[in-house]
Tab-separated table of C-alpha atoms and ligand atoms in Angstrom:
chain	number	residue	atom	x	y	z
M	1	MET	CA	-12.988	43.174	-40.270
M	2	ASN	CA	-9.748	42.672	-38.414
M	3	PRO	CA	-7.067	40.897	-39.982
M	4	PHE	CA	-5.976	37.345	-37.789
M	5	THR	CA	-4.018	34.778	-38.404
M	6	PHE	CA	-5.596	31.479	-38.855
M	7	THR	CA	-3.293	27.796	-37.710
M	8	GLN	CA	-4.624	24.553	-37.072
M	9	ALA	CA	-3.012	22.017	-34.716
M	10	SER	CA	-3.254	18.877	-34.858
M	11	ASP	CA	-2.116	17.351	-31.130
M	12	VAL	CA	-3.017	19.320	-27.718
M	13	ASP	CA	0.559	20.066	-27.655
M	14	ALA	CA	1.010	21.806	-30.756
M	15	ALA	CA	-2.866	23.874	-29.805
M	16	LEU	CA	-1.167	24.373	-26.186
M	17	ALA	CA	1.992	26.534	-27.498
M	18	ARG	CA	-0.168	28.720	-30.075
M	19	LEU	CA	-2.230	29.471	-26.864
M	20	ALA	CA	0.842	30.272	-25.207
M	21	SER	CA	2.035	32.611	-28.168
M	22	GLY	CA	-1.607	34.496	-27.264
M	23	ALA	CA	-3.638	32.614	-29.827
M	24	ARG	CA	-7.439	32.135	-29.278
M	25	PRO	CA	-9.040	28.413	-29.952
M	26	ILE	CA	-11.752	27.654	-32.075
M	27	ALA	CA	-13.817	24.839	-32.751
M	28	GLY	CA	-17.124	25.495	-33.107
M	29	GLY	CA	-17.481	28.729	-33.366
M	30	THR	CA	-20.630	29.254	-33.180
M	31	ASN	CA	-20.186	32.191	-30.582
M	32	LEU	CA	-16.578	33.266	-31.417
M	33	LEU	CA	-17.726	34.332	-35.118
M	34	ASP	CA	-20.641	36.266	-34.213
M	35	LEU	CA	-18.212	38.531	-31.484
M	36	ILE	CA	-15.141	38.694	-34.022
M	37	LYS	CA	-18.281	39.856	-36.517
M	38	GLU	CA	-18.983	42.479	-34.178
M	39	GLY	CA	-15.474	43.652	-33.087
M	40	VAL	CA	-16.434	42.426	-29.556
M	41	MET	CA	-13.499	40.333	-29.966
M	42	ARG	CA	-10.588	41.396	-32.194
M	43	PRO	CA	-8.128	38.144	-32.178
M	44	GLY	CA	-4.723	38.238	-33.782
M	45	GLU	CA	-4.303	34.755	-34.380
M	46	LEU	CA	-7.441	31.794	-34.602
M	47	VAL	CA	-5.897	28.066	-33.553
M	48	ASP	CA	-8.654	25.062	-35.191
M	49	ILE	CA	-8.372	22.962	-32.524
M	50	ASN	CA	-11.205	20.436	-34.000
M	51	GLY	CA	-8.429	17.982	-34.847
M	52	LEU	CA	-6.683	17.391	-31.105
M	53	GLY	CA	-9.073	13.851	-30.535
M	54	LEU	CA	-10.432	15.333	-27.391
M	55	ASP	CA	-14.380	14.609	-29.374
M	56	LYS	CA	-15.414	11.278	-27.096
M	57	VAL	CA	-18.192	10.778	-24.277
M	58	GLU	CA	-16.343	7.664	-22.713
M	59	GLU	CA	-16.918	5.841	-19.070
M	60	ALA	CA	-14.820	7.516	-16.474
M	61	PRO	CA	-13.064	5.007	-13.485
M	62	GLY	CA	-15.856	4.936	-10.594
M	63	GLY	CA	-19.094	5.233	-12.850
M	64	GLY	CA	-18.772	8.236	-14.265
M	65	LEU	CA	-18.250	10.023	-17.611
M	66	ARG	CA	-16.124	12.033	-18.889
M	67	LEU	CA	-17.392	14.482	-21.436
M	68	GLY	CA	-14.992	15.091	-24.814
M	69	ALA	CA	-14.375	19.094	-24.803
M	70	LEU	CA	-14.834	19.194	-28.351
M	71	ALA	CA	-17.730	16.457	-28.840
M	72	ARG	CA	-19.957	18.228	-30.048
M	73	ASN	CA	-23.544	19.186	-28.248
M	74	ALA	CA	-26.067	17.338	-29.979
M	75	ASP	CA	-23.539	14.038	-29.915
M	76	THR	CA	-23.443	14.616	-25.923
M	77	ALA	CA	-26.815	15.122	-24.960
M	78	TYR	CA	-28.084	11.933	-27.452
M	79	HIS	CA	-25.175	9.480	-26.012
M	80	PRO	CA	-26.743	6.740	-24.767
M	81	LEU	CA	-24.396	6.801	-21.836
M	82	VAL	CA	-25.306	10.190	-21.312
M	83	ARG	CA	-29.305	9.782	-22.020
M	84	GLU	CA	-29.516	6.745	-19.559
M	85	ARG	CA	-27.742	8.033	-16.758
M	86	TYR	CA	-27.751	12.003	-16.814
M	87	PRO	CA	-30.967	12.630	-18.312
M	88	LEU	CA	-30.873	15.807	-16.726
M	89	LEU	CA	-27.625	17.131	-18.917
M	90	SER	CA	-29.552	15.504	-21.899
M	91	ALA	CA	-32.616	17.486	-21.261
M	92	ALA	CA	-30.344	21.003	-20.363
M	93	ILE	CA	-28.270	20.575	-23.427
M	94	LEU	CA	-31.151	19.756	-26.201
M	95	ALA	CA	-33.330	23.003	-24.578
M	96	GLY	CA	-30.669	25.390	-25.476
M	97	ALA	CA	-30.313	26.934	-28.924
M	98	SER	CA	-31.667	25.210	-32.373
M	99	PRO	CA	-30.568	21.731	-33.633
M	100	GLN	CA	-28.251	23.429	-35.976
M	101	LEU	CA	-26.798	25.018	-33.778
M	102	ARG	CA	-25.648	21.903	-31.421
M	103	ASN	CA	-24.601	19.926	-34.417
M	104	MET	CA	-21.567	22.766	-34.387
M	105	ALA	CA	-21.038	24.155	-30.495
M	106	THR	CA	-18.766	22.043	-28.569
M	107	ASN	CA	-19.009	21.186	-24.872
M	108	GLY	CA	-15.880	23.272	-24.161
M	109	GLY	CA	-17.462	26.166	-26.237
M	110	ASN	CA	-20.672	26.193	-24.431
M	111	LEU	CA	-18.945	26.695	-21.052
M	112	LEU	CA	-16.745	29.425	-22.542
M	113	GLN	CA	-19.892	31.309	-24.405
M	114	ARG	CA	-20.038	35.021	-23.396
M	115	THR	CA	-23.636	36.209	-21.997
M	116	ARG	CA	-25.725	37.530	-24.707
M	117	CYS	CA	-26.187	41.293	-22.788
M	118	TYR	CA	-27.505	43.399	-25.795
M	119	TYR	CA	-24.969	46.293	-24.587
M	120	PHE	CA	-21.796	44.076	-24.564
M	121	TYR	CA	-22.577	43.065	-28.341
M	122	ASP	CA	-23.005	46.768	-29.228
M	123	VAL	CA	-19.917	48.608	-29.940
M	124	GLY	CA	-21.501	51.440	-29.968
M	125	THR	CA	-21.975	51.535	-26.336
M	126	PRO	CA	-20.113	51.218	-22.801
M	127	CYS	CA	-19.484	48.429	-20.972
M	128	ASN	CA	-17.849	47.400	-18.338
M	129	LYS	CA	-17.127	43.175	-19.507
M	130	ARG	CA	-16.006	44.269	-22.893
M	131	GLU	CA	-13.856	47.549	-21.774
M	132	PRO	CA	-13.827	47.749	-18.242
M	133	GLY	CA	-14.471	51.077	-16.512
M	134	THR	CA	-16.588	52.478	-19.387
M	135	GLY	CA	-20.022	51.669	-17.333
M	136	CYS	CA	-22.980	49.306	-17.113
M	137	PRO	CA	-25.896	51.148	-18.894
M	138	ALA	CA	-27.747	47.511	-18.436
M	139	LYS	CA	-28.365	48.616	-15.037
M	140	ASP	CA	-30.592	51.468	-15.435
M	141	GLY	CA	-31.251	50.039	-19.121
M	142	LEU	CA	-32.483	47.058	-21.495
M	143	ASN	CA	-32.673	44.661	-18.222
M	144	ARG	CA	-35.214	41.960	-19.000
M	145	LEU	CA	-32.459	39.169	-19.391
M	146	HIS	CA	-30.357	40.128	-16.039
M	147	ALA	CA	-29.520	38.776	-13.316
M	148	ILE	CA	-31.367	39.124	-10.111
M	149	LEU	CA	-28.989	37.056	-8.093
M	150	GLY	CA	-24.264	37.659	-7.008
M	151	THR	CA	-24.296	41.020	-9.430
M	152	SER	CA	-21.903	43.769	-8.852
M	153	GLU	CA	-22.894	47.335	-8.739
M	154	HIS	CA	-20.111	46.900	-12.554
M	155	CYS	CA	-21.965	44.089	-14.007
M	156	ILE	CA	-25.537	42.412	-14.082
M	157	ALA	CA	-25.225	40.186	-17.178
M	158	THR	CA	-26.369	36.721	-17.222
M	159	HIS	CA	-24.055	33.323	-18.232
M	160	PRO	CA	-26.282	31.882	-21.084
M	161	SER	CA	-26.419	28.398	-20.716
M	162	ASP	CA	-28.366	25.211	-20.128
M	163	MET	CA	-25.792	22.647	-20.517
M	164	CYS	CA	-24.062	24.581	-17.431
M	165	VAL	CA	-27.016	24.740	-15.037
M	166	ALA	CA	-27.238	20.884	-15.421
M	167	LEU	CA	-23.477	20.352	-14.995
M	168	ARG	CA	-23.326	22.906	-12.202
M	169	ALA	CA	-26.411	20.435	-10.686
M	170	LEU	CA	-24.299	17.398	-11.402
M	171	ASP	CA	-21.075	18.403	-9.250
M	172	ALA	CA	-19.243	18.401	-12.702
M	173	VAL	CA	-15.198	19.035	-13.223
M	174	VAL	CA	-13.884	20.570	-15.352
M	175	HIS	CA	-10.189	19.728	-16.513
M	176	VAL	CA	-7.885	22.076	-17.989
M	177	ARG	CA	-4.492	21.851	-19.449
M	178	SER	CA	-1.617	24.362	-20.322
M	179	GLN	CA	2.016	24.038	-21.776
M	180	GLY	CA	3.387	21.446	-18.287
M	181	ALA	CA	0.688	21.755	-16.050
M	182	GLU	CA	-2.670	20.373	-16.006
M	183	ARG	CA	-5.329	20.883	-13.240
M	184	GLU	CA	-9.344	20.270	-12.288
M	185	ILE	CA	-11.751	22.719	-11.729
M	186	PRO	CA	-14.824	22.031	-9.855
M	187	PHE	CA	-17.578	23.279	-11.789
M	188	ALA	CA	-18.506	25.319	-8.838
M	189	ASP	CA	-15.319	27.574	-9.158
M	190	PHE	CA	-15.493	27.720	-13.106
M	191	HIS	CA	-17.884	30.563	-13.796
M	192	ARG	CA	-17.311	33.970	-11.554
M	193	LEU	CA	-19.288	36.307	-10.232
M	194	PRO	CA	-18.345	39.769	-12.187
M	195	GLY	CA	-17.557	41.448	-8.241
M	196	GLU	CA	-15.098	44.701	-9.731
M	197	ARG	CA	-13.928	42.365	-12.530
M	198	PRO	CA	-16.504	41.763	-14.932
M	199	ASP	CA	-14.794	40.864	-17.806
M	200	LEU	CA	-13.324	37.708	-16.761
M	201	ASP	CA	-16.057	35.040	-17.157
M	202	ASN	CA	-14.165	32.038	-15.499
M	203	THR	CA	-10.937	31.314	-13.867
M	204	LEU	CA	-9.533	30.031	-16.774
M	205	GLU	CA	-5.318	31.273	-17.009
M	206	PRO	CA	-4.162	33.056	-20.267
M	207	GLY	CA	-2.739	29.636	-22.249
M	208	GLU	CA	-5.056	27.078	-20.608
M	209	LEU	CA	-7.358	24.445	-22.919
M	210	VAL	CA	-10.012	22.501	-21.762
M	211	THR	CA	-9.358	19.035	-22.625
M	212	HIS	CA	-12.727	17.318	-21.006
M	213	ILE	CA	-15.243	17.212	-18.354
M	214	THR	CA	-15.818	14.724	-15.706
M	215	LEU	CA	-19.296	13.431	-14.522
M	216	PRO	CA	-19.209	11.695	-10.767
M	217	ASP	CA	-21.601	8.763	-10.899
M	218	ALA	CA	-25.290	10.274	-11.017
M	219	GLY	CA	-27.329	7.190	-10.414
M	220	ARG	CA	-29.959	8.017	-7.481
M	221	PHE	CA	-31.018	10.677	-9.027
M	222	VAL	CA	-31.991	9.204	-12.365
M	223	ALA	CA	-35.195	8.818	-12.169
M	224	HIS	CA	-36.325	12.047	-11.319
M	225	SER	CA	-34.955	14.650	-12.422
M	226	ALA	CA	-35.855	17.924	-14.480
M	227	TYR	CA	-34.669	20.642	-16.497
M	228	ILE	CA	-37.573	23.515	-16.984
M	229	LYS	CA	-36.803	26.682	-19.199
M	230	VAL	CA	-38.641	29.695	-19.196
M	231	ARG	CA	-37.984	31.666	-22.175
M	232	GLU	CA	-39.736	34.584	-24.664
M	233	ARG	CA	-40.674	31.781	-27.412
M	234	LEU	CA	-40.465	28.117	-27.607
M	235	SER	CA	-38.216	27.566	-30.535
M	236	TYR	CA	-35.183	28.716	-29.832
M	237	ALA	CA	-34.229	31.693	-26.999
M	238	PHE	CA	-31.990	32.213	-23.574
M	239	ALA	CA	-33.207	31.509	-20.744
M	240	LEU	CA	-34.998	34.084	-18.626
M	241	VAL	CA	-34.750	31.601	-15.851
M	242	SER	CA	-33.958	27.936	-16.098
M	243	VAL	CA	-34.411	25.222	-12.966
M	244	ALA	CA	-32.109	22.140	-12.896
M	245	ALA	CA	-33.791	19.468	-10.457
M	246	ALA	CA	-32.858	16.633	-9.262
M	247	LEU	CA	-34.789	13.758	-6.325
M	248	ASP	CA	-33.410	11.304	-4.467
M	249	LEU	CA	-36.589	9.652	-3.383
M	250	GLU	CA	-36.937	6.225	-0.802
M	251	GLY	CA	-40.448	5.634	0.985
M	252	GLY	CA	-41.328	8.552	0.129
M	253	LYS	CA	-39.533	10.851	1.823
M	254	ILE	CA	-36.661	12.925	-0.015
M	255	ARG	CA	-32.640	11.627	0.687
M	256	ALA	CA	-30.925	14.421	-1.334
M	257	ALA	CA	-32.126	17.369	-3.825
M	258	ARG	CA	-30.335	19.313	-6.324
M	259	ILE	CA	-31.204	22.520	-7.349
M	260	ALA	CA	-29.023	24.698	-9.914
M	261	LEU	CA	-31.031	27.736	-11.834
M	262	GLY	CA	-29.969	29.460	-14.844
M	263	GLY	CA	-30.794	32.654	-16.122
M	264	VAL	CA	-30.872	34.604	-12.928
M	265	ALA	CA	-26.407	35.520	-12.439
M	266	HIS	CA	-23.534	35.424	-14.036
M	267	LYS	CA	-22.680	32.126	-13.503
M	268	PRO	CA	-25.181	28.813	-12.804
M	269	TRP	CA	-26.716	29.336	-9.288
M	270	ARG	CA	-26.866	26.160	-6.517
M	271	VAL	CA	-27.279	27.142	-3.331
M	272	GLU	CA	-26.939	23.824	-1.106
M	273	GLU	CA	-28.330	24.607	1.752
M	274	ALA	CA	-31.966	24.879	-0.020
M	275	GLU	CA	-30.787	21.517	-1.174
M	276	GLU	CA	-30.338	20.175	2.637
M	277	SER	CA	-33.317	21.854	3.687
M	278	LEU	CA	-35.739	19.789	1.620
M	279	VAL	CA	-33.463	16.293	3.608
M	280	GLY	CA	-36.421	13.860	4.900
M	281	LYS	CA	-39.081	16.013	3.989
M	282	THR	CA	-42.107	14.506	1.917
M	283	PRO	CA	-42.310	16.064	-1.490
M	284	GLY	CA	-44.537	18.735	-2.092
M	285	LEU	CA	-44.862	22.504	-3.008
M	286	GLU	CA	-45.172	23.669	0.392
M	287	THR	CA	-41.759	22.151	0.978
M	288	PHE	CA	-40.374	22.995	-2.351
M	289	GLY	CA	-41.915	26.247	-2.234
M	290	ALA	CA	-39.574	26.999	0.961
M	291	ALA	CA	-36.736	25.812	-0.684
M	292	ALA	CA	-37.415	27.956	-3.577
M	293	ASP	CA	-37.183	31.033	-0.939
M	294	ILE	CA	-34.169	29.929	0.223
M	295	VAL	CA	-32.884	29.513	-3.513
M	296	LEU	CA	-33.587	33.526	-4.261
M	297	ARG	CA	-32.788	35.304	-0.230
M	298	GLY	CA	-31.254	38.141	-1.501
M	299	ALA	CA	-32.302	38.639	-5.425
M	300	HIS	CA	-33.808	41.491	-6.228
M	301	GLY	CA	-35.080	42.807	-9.654
M	302	HIS	CA	-33.120	45.815	-11.725
M	303	GLY	CA	-36.523	47.266	-13.329
M	304	GLN	CA	-37.397	45.319	-16.895
M	305	ASN	CA	-36.562	41.806	-14.780
M	306	ASP	CA	-38.265	42.780	-11.602
M	307	PHE	CA	-40.645	39.949	-12.349
M	308	LYS	CA	-37.806	36.702	-12.633
M	309	LEU	CA	-38.249	36.780	-8.663
M	310	THR	CA	-41.847	35.292	-8.786
M	311	LEU	CA	-40.922	33.888	-11.812
M	312	ALA	CA	-37.845	31.937	-10.729
M	313	ARG	CA	-39.921	30.861	-7.320
M	314	ASN	CA	-42.503	29.571	-9.361
M	315	ALA	CA	-40.221	27.469	-11.806
M	316	ILE	CA	-38.163	25.874	-8.636
M	317	GLU	CA	-41.340	24.527	-7.496
M	318	GLN	CA	-42.159	23.387	-11.499
M	319	ALA	CA	-38.606	21.701	-11.672
M	320	LEU	CA	-38.942	20.099	-8.081
M	321	THR	CA	-42.822	18.520	-8.582
M	322	THR	CA	-42.175	17.682	-12.295
M	323	ALA	CA	-39.008	16.055	-10.801
M	324	ALA	CA	-40.794	14.425	-8.105
M	325	ARG	CA	-43.129	12.808	-10.428
M	326	GLY	CA	-40.559	10.930	-12.457
M	327	THR	CA	-37.771	11.635	-15.349
M	328	GLU	CA	-39.517	12.518	-18.943
M	329	TYR	CA	-36.271	11.846	-21.311
M	330	ALA	CA	-36.492	14.208	-24.066
M	331	LYS	CA	-38.933	13.107	-26.656
M	332	GLY	CA	-37.373	12.600	-30.633
M	333	GLU	CA	-34.093	12.647	-32.180
M	334	GLN	CA	-33.999	15.773	-34.767
M	335	ARG	CA	-30.406	16.857	-35.052
B	1	LIG	FE1	-22.171	45.043	-20.025
B	1	LIG	FE2	-22.408	43.400	-18.014
B	1	LIG	FE3	-23.372	45.960	-18.024
B	1	LIG	FE4	-23.777	44.289	-20.021
B	1	LIG	S1	-24.726	44.436	-17.918
B	1	LIG	S2	-23.565	46.265	-19.902
B	1	LIG	S3	-22.552	43.518	-20.227
B	1	LIG	S4	-21.575	45.302	-17.796
């Protein structure tokens, strides 16, 4: 175990001061502690940010919602305002992890969780994300979980979140602060594709802290949304492919659509051109399949994950078909 200092911050300014000195924030710890135990990350200082008061889910001006970065995933998914106004987000969160993990994991941590590529967690193997320049054994190795879109020669990892797929579909905005500054990052720009720098998962700068996430009003999608997650086992697994789909229907025609995919790229994958292709059309398998073809343009497998090409197309059709039938609300209150 690498020795580290542990401090607790009582307010945001104190936390930002520690982050500016190189400390890493810890809240739920559901991914970070694994990374530390495996030797993938070796922080010299951890600053506990659980006491910062950023755990509210509340109304935002203009009819949207503000999700505190430190609100637990379970509290967010089961919050009455989220269930009523953003059932797509509630369904996506509840498709992720296990009840125990959702009770600990925070919204900010969900955004910042790292890939589950096997090689990334095995410090005995090379990995460009963990140690830039060492190589990517996944390209010709175990890549069943890996990306089919937006890859680079340096990395083919996927982002593992379910929540982020819905946030991308819903045009969320990430709010961050650093010492003396704050900024907003559209969700589309928060996570990165691997490119030449697979070690960078997102566009956060050193010293920045995610404080909250805002969602614009999405009332027109409430009645017709669906989150489909295809995984190896139903109880608890990361997505092979997931789809967040939402439709705004009027008079039997599609007025607007949203389609975002998880499990296929280094970031939630969304192609607005596919959504626009649905506008004015009557919901149906042929229409949805044509939109899926646009979403998956340029997709290619790496051997073990070739099946994702067909799976993703089918999942998009399934999600849009389910959304067109009407939103199915997550059942049960298991926490
Ligand atoms: Fe590392 Fe990315 Fe290759 Fe996995 S896919 S081994 S994370 S470089």
